[in-house]
């Protein structure tokens, strides 16, 4: 696997490109802004097919979906059905930084992803999702806005619930190996072990 992290947009949302050399598949995770930049980086990989996966449907994680899909010939966007309504809602905006997304590809449930476990992580939104990639040589979790280095995702935004978020982290992230790298939706990476020891919200 090859992982590329691209902070994009007004809130430096992390868009991730995960390329699978064995299958020539490219996964574009959370294309939140700057579609031309994302597409240009994607085209550096010799992929035969591309898919867009979303950790959740807040506007800063989806606003470039339509244009990226057009540029890379992707027919749909895969996310949890619990976030379908938010994904398509005209109210899903954050002015003046993000207007409601236009020309979005249709939402679809997650299909099987090579070398990846799809982990439900509700709490930041109802459909929050993590992607645990493991090819036998490298392993990492792309966690969206569920957890950050020393912090957790907001729960005062649409779809948020604090108790649900803490339950997702304690039941679905903290049992993972301490040395597992976590890539959040904003900011730098962390590890499971670091968050167990240093995250004040998980004490």
Short mmCIF file of C-alpha atoms in Angstrom, two decimals:
data_model
loop_
_atom_site.label_atom_id
_atom_site.label_comp_id
_atom_site.label_asym_id
_atom_site.label_seq_id
_atom_site.Cartn_x
_atom_site.Cartn_y
_atom_site.Cartn_z
CA UNK A 1 0.00 0.00 0.00
CA UNK A 2 1.00 3.58 -0.59
CA UNK A 3 -0.55 6.35 1.52
CA UNK A 4 -0.61 10.04 0.58
CA UNK A 5 -2.03 12.69 2.94
CA UNK A 6 -3.27 15.96 1.45
CA UNK A 7 -4.50 18.75 3.77
CA UNK A 8 -7.02 20.73 1.69
CA UNK A 9 -9.38 23.65 2.06
CA UNK A 10 -10.01 26.35 4.64
CA UNK A 11 -9.89 23.90 7.55
CA UNK A 12 -6.95 21.81 6.27
CA UNK A 13 -9.13 18.72 6.00
CA UNK A 14 -7.02 15.63 5.46
CA UNK A 15 -7.79 13.93 2.16
CA UNK A 16 -6.08 10.56 1.88
CA UNK A 17 -5.06 8.62 -1.21
CA UNK A 18 -4.48 4.92 -0.64
CA UNK A 19 -3.08 3.01 -3.61
CA UNK A 20 -3.12 -0.80 -3.78
CA UNK A 21 -0.37 -1.91 -6.20
CA UNK A 22 -1.60 -5.53 -6.21
CA UNK A 23 -5.03 -4.59 -7.56
CA UNK A 24 -4.26 -1.16 -9.10
CA UNK A 25 -7.10 0.30 -7.02
CA UNK A 26 -6.95 3.85 -5.71
CA UNK A 27 -9.08 4.99 -2.79
CA UNK A 28 -9.75 8.72 -2.38
CA UNK A 29 -10.89 9.31 1.19
CA UNK A 30 -12.60 12.58 2.17
CA UNK A 31 -12.02 14.87 -0.83
CA UNK A 32 -13.04 18.01 1.03
CA UNK A 33 -11.71 20.78 -1.23
CA UNK A 34 -9.19 21.59 -3.98
CA UNK A 35 -10.38 18.95 -6.46
CA UNK A 36 -7.73 19.79 -9.06
CA UNK A 37 -4.97 19.22 -6.50
CA UNK A 38 -6.47 15.92 -5.40
CA UNK A 39 -6.95 14.71 -8.98
CA UNK A 40 -3.41 15.72 -9.97
CA UNK A 41 -1.94 13.77 -7.06
CA UNK A 42 -4.19 10.80 -7.80
CA UNK A 43 -3.02 10.67 -11.40
CA UNK A 44 0.55 10.10 -10.22
CA UNK A 45 -0.50 6.55 -9.31
CA UNK A 46 -0.91 3.90 -12.05
CA UNK A 47 -4.45 3.01 -10.99
CA UNK A 48 -6.96 1.18 -13.13
CA UNK A 49 -9.97 2.11 -10.99
CA UNK A 50 -10.68 4.75 -8.36
CA UNK A 51 -13.23 4.89 -5.56
CA UNK A 52 -14.29 7.70 -3.23
CA UNK A 53 -14.84 6.73 0.41
CA UNK A 54 -16.11 9.09 3.11
CA UNK A 55 -15.52 8.91 6.85
CA UNK A 56 -18.59 11.13 7.29
CA UNK A 57 -20.64 13.68 5.38
CA UNK A 58 -19.81 17.07 6.89
CA UNK A 59 -19.31 19.63 4.14
CA UNK A 60 -15.58 20.12 4.75
CA UNK A 61 -15.05 16.42 3.94
CA UNK A 62 -17.27 16.17 0.84
CA UNK A 63 -17.25 19.49 -1.02
CA UNK A 64 -14.86 18.29 -3.75
CA UNK A 65 -16.56 14.92 -4.30
CA UNK A 66 -18.42 15.97 -7.44
CA UNK A 67 -15.47 17.44 -9.27
CA UNK A 68 -13.03 14.72 -8.17
CA UNK A 69 -15.51 12.10 -9.34
CA UNK A 70 -15.74 13.80 -12.73
CA UNK A 71 -11.99 14.18 -13.12
CA UNK A 72 -11.25 10.57 -12.13
CA UNK A 73 -14.32 8.89 -13.64
CA UNK A 74 -15.87 7.74 -10.35
CA UNK A 75 -19.58 6.90 -10.54
CA UNK A 76 -20.59 7.05 -6.89
CA UNK A 77 -19.49 8.04 -3.41
CA UNK A 78 -19.39 5.39 -0.70
CA UNK A 79 -20.41 6.23 2.86
CA UNK A 80 -22.60 5.01 5.70
CA UNK A 81 -26.32 5.16 4.92
CA UNK A 82 -26.74 6.98 8.24
CA UNK A 83 -25.09 10.01 6.60
CA UNK A 84 -26.92 9.85 3.24
CA UNK A 85 -29.40 12.56 4.25
CA UNK A 86 -26.67 14.94 5.40
CA UNK A 87 -24.61 14.23 2.28
CA UNK A 88 -27.44 15.36 0.01
CA UNK A 89 -28.84 18.18 2.15
CA UNK A 90 -28.69 21.81 0.89
CA UNK A 91 -28.30 22.77 4.57
CA UNK A 92 -24.95 20.97 4.73
CA UNK A 93 -22.88 24.14 4.38
CA UNK A 94 -20.56 26.31 6.42
CA UNK A 95 -20.63 29.82 5.04
CA UNK A 96 -18.52 31.68 4.08
CA UNK A 97 -16.01 28.84 3.87
CA UNK A 98 -18.13 26.07 2.32
CA UNK A 99 -21.35 26.37 0.38
CA UNK A 100 -23.55 23.33 -0.13
CA UNK A 101 -21.80 20.88 -2.46
CA UNK A 102 -23.00 20.68 -6.05
CA UNK A 103 -23.07 17.90 -8.65
CA UNK A 104 -22.38 15.22 -6.06
CA UNK A 105 -22.24 11.64 -7.32
CA UNK A 106 -24.97 9.44 -5.87
CA UNK A 107 -24.32 8.03 -2.40
CA UNK A 108 -23.86 4.29 -2.02
CA UNK A 109 -23.22 1.90 0.84
CA UNK A 110 -19.67 0.66 1.27
CA UNK A 111 -18.70 -2.24 -0.92
CA UNK A 112 -15.85 -4.59 0.02
CA UNK A 113 -12.50 -2.82 0.18
CA UNK A 114 -9.31 -4.79 -0.44
CA UNK A 115 -7.16 -5.14 2.69
CA UNK A 116 -9.46 -2.86 4.66
CA UNK A 117 -11.87 -3.27 7.56
CA UNK A 118 -14.72 -0.77 7.67
CA UNK A 119 -15.25 0.24 11.30
CA UNK A 120 -18.42 2.03 12.48
CA UNK A 121 -17.47 5.16 14.45
CA UNK A 122 -20.69 7.11 15.07
CA UNK A 123 -20.67 10.11 17.37
CA UNK A 124 -19.25 13.00 15.37
CA UNK A 125 -22.00 12.18 12.90
CA UNK A 126 -24.46 9.30 12.90
CA UNK A 127 -22.62 7.61 10.04
CA UNK A 128 -19.04 8.20 11.17
CA UNK A 129 -16.74 5.48 9.83
CA UNK A 130 -13.11 4.45 10.10
CA UNK A 131 -11.01 2.54 7.57
CA UNK A 132 -8.48 0.08 9.00
CA UNK A 133 -6.05 -0.78 6.21
CA UNK A 134 -3.76 -3.79 6.61
CA UNK A 135 -1.78 -5.43 3.79
CA UNK A 136 0.32 -7.61 6.07
CA UNK A 137 3.25 -5.19 5.94
CA UNK A 138 1.65 -1.89 6.89
CA UNK A 139 -1.36 -1.14 9.06
CA UNK A 140 -3.12 2.14 9.85
CA UNK A 141 -6.52 3.59 10.72
CA UNK A 142 -8.10 6.53 8.91
CA UNK A 143 -10.50 7.76 11.57
CA UNK A 144 -12.12 10.93 10.22
CA UNK A 145 -13.10 13.44 12.91
CA UNK A 146 -13.69 10.82 15.61
CA UNK A 147 -10.35 11.27 17.37
CA UNK A 148 -7.41 13.65 17.07
CA UNK A 149 -3.98 13.76 18.64
CA UNK A 150 -4.85 14.52 22.26
CA UNK A 151 -8.46 15.37 21.51
CA UNK A 152 -11.77 14.11 20.09
CA UNK A 153 -14.24 15.23 17.47
CA UNK A 154 -16.89 17.85 18.10
CA UNK A 155 -20.38 16.69 18.97
CA UNK A 156 -22.21 20.03 18.73
CA UNK A 157 -22.55 19.78 14.95
CA UNK A 158 -25.36 18.02 13.04
CA UNK A 159 -25.44 14.31 13.85
CA UNK A 160 -23.17 14.61 16.89
CA UNK A 161 -23.59 12.83 20.22
CA UNK A 162 -20.92 12.87 22.93
CA UNK A 163 -21.77 9.56 24.64
CA UNK A 164 -21.89 7.78 21.29
CA UNK A 165 -18.53 9.24 20.26
CA UNK A 166 -16.81 8.14 23.47
CA UNK A 167 -18.32 4.66 23.10
CA UNK A 168 -17.03 4.41 19.52
CA UNK A 169 -13.52 5.33 20.61
CA UNK A 170 -13.40 3.09 23.69
CA UNK A 171 -14.98 0.07 22.01
CA UNK A 172 -13.68 0.29 18.45
CA UNK A 173 -10.37 2.18 18.55
CA UNK A 174 -8.69 1.70 21.93
CA UNK A 175 -8.72 -2.14 21.74
CA UNK A 176 -6.52 -1.93 18.62
CA UNK A 177 -2.73 -2.40 19.01
CA UNK A 178 -0.94 0.41 20.86
CA UNK A 179 1.50 0.96 17.99
CA UNK A 180 -1.24 1.37 15.38
CA UNK A 181 -1.03 4.72 13.60
CA UNK A 182 -4.24 6.78 13.51
CA UNK A 183 -4.71 9.38 10.78
CA UNK A 184 -7.43 11.86 11.78
CA UNK A 185 -9.51 14.16 9.62
CA UNK A 186 -7.46 17.22 10.60
CA UNK A 187 -3.93 17.61 11.90
CA UNK A 188 -1.13 15.10 12.34
CA UNK A 189 -1.16 11.42 13.07
CA UNK A 190 -1.14 9.76 16.47
CA UNK A 191 -1.16 6.21 17.84
CA UNK A 192 -3.60 4.17 19.89
CA UNK A 193 -1.09 3.91 22.73
CA UNK A 194 -0.49 7.68 22.84
CA UNK A 195 -4.21 8.39 23.07
CA UNK A 196 -4.67 5.85 25.86
CA UNK A 197 -2.01 7.63 27.91
CA UNK A 198 -2.45 11.28 26.99
CA UNK A 199 -5.93 12.02 25.69
CA UNK A 200 -7.74 13.91 28.50
CA UNK A 201 -11.16 12.95 27.13
CA UNK A 202 -10.42 9.26 27.56
CA UNK A 203 -9.08 9.30 31.12
#
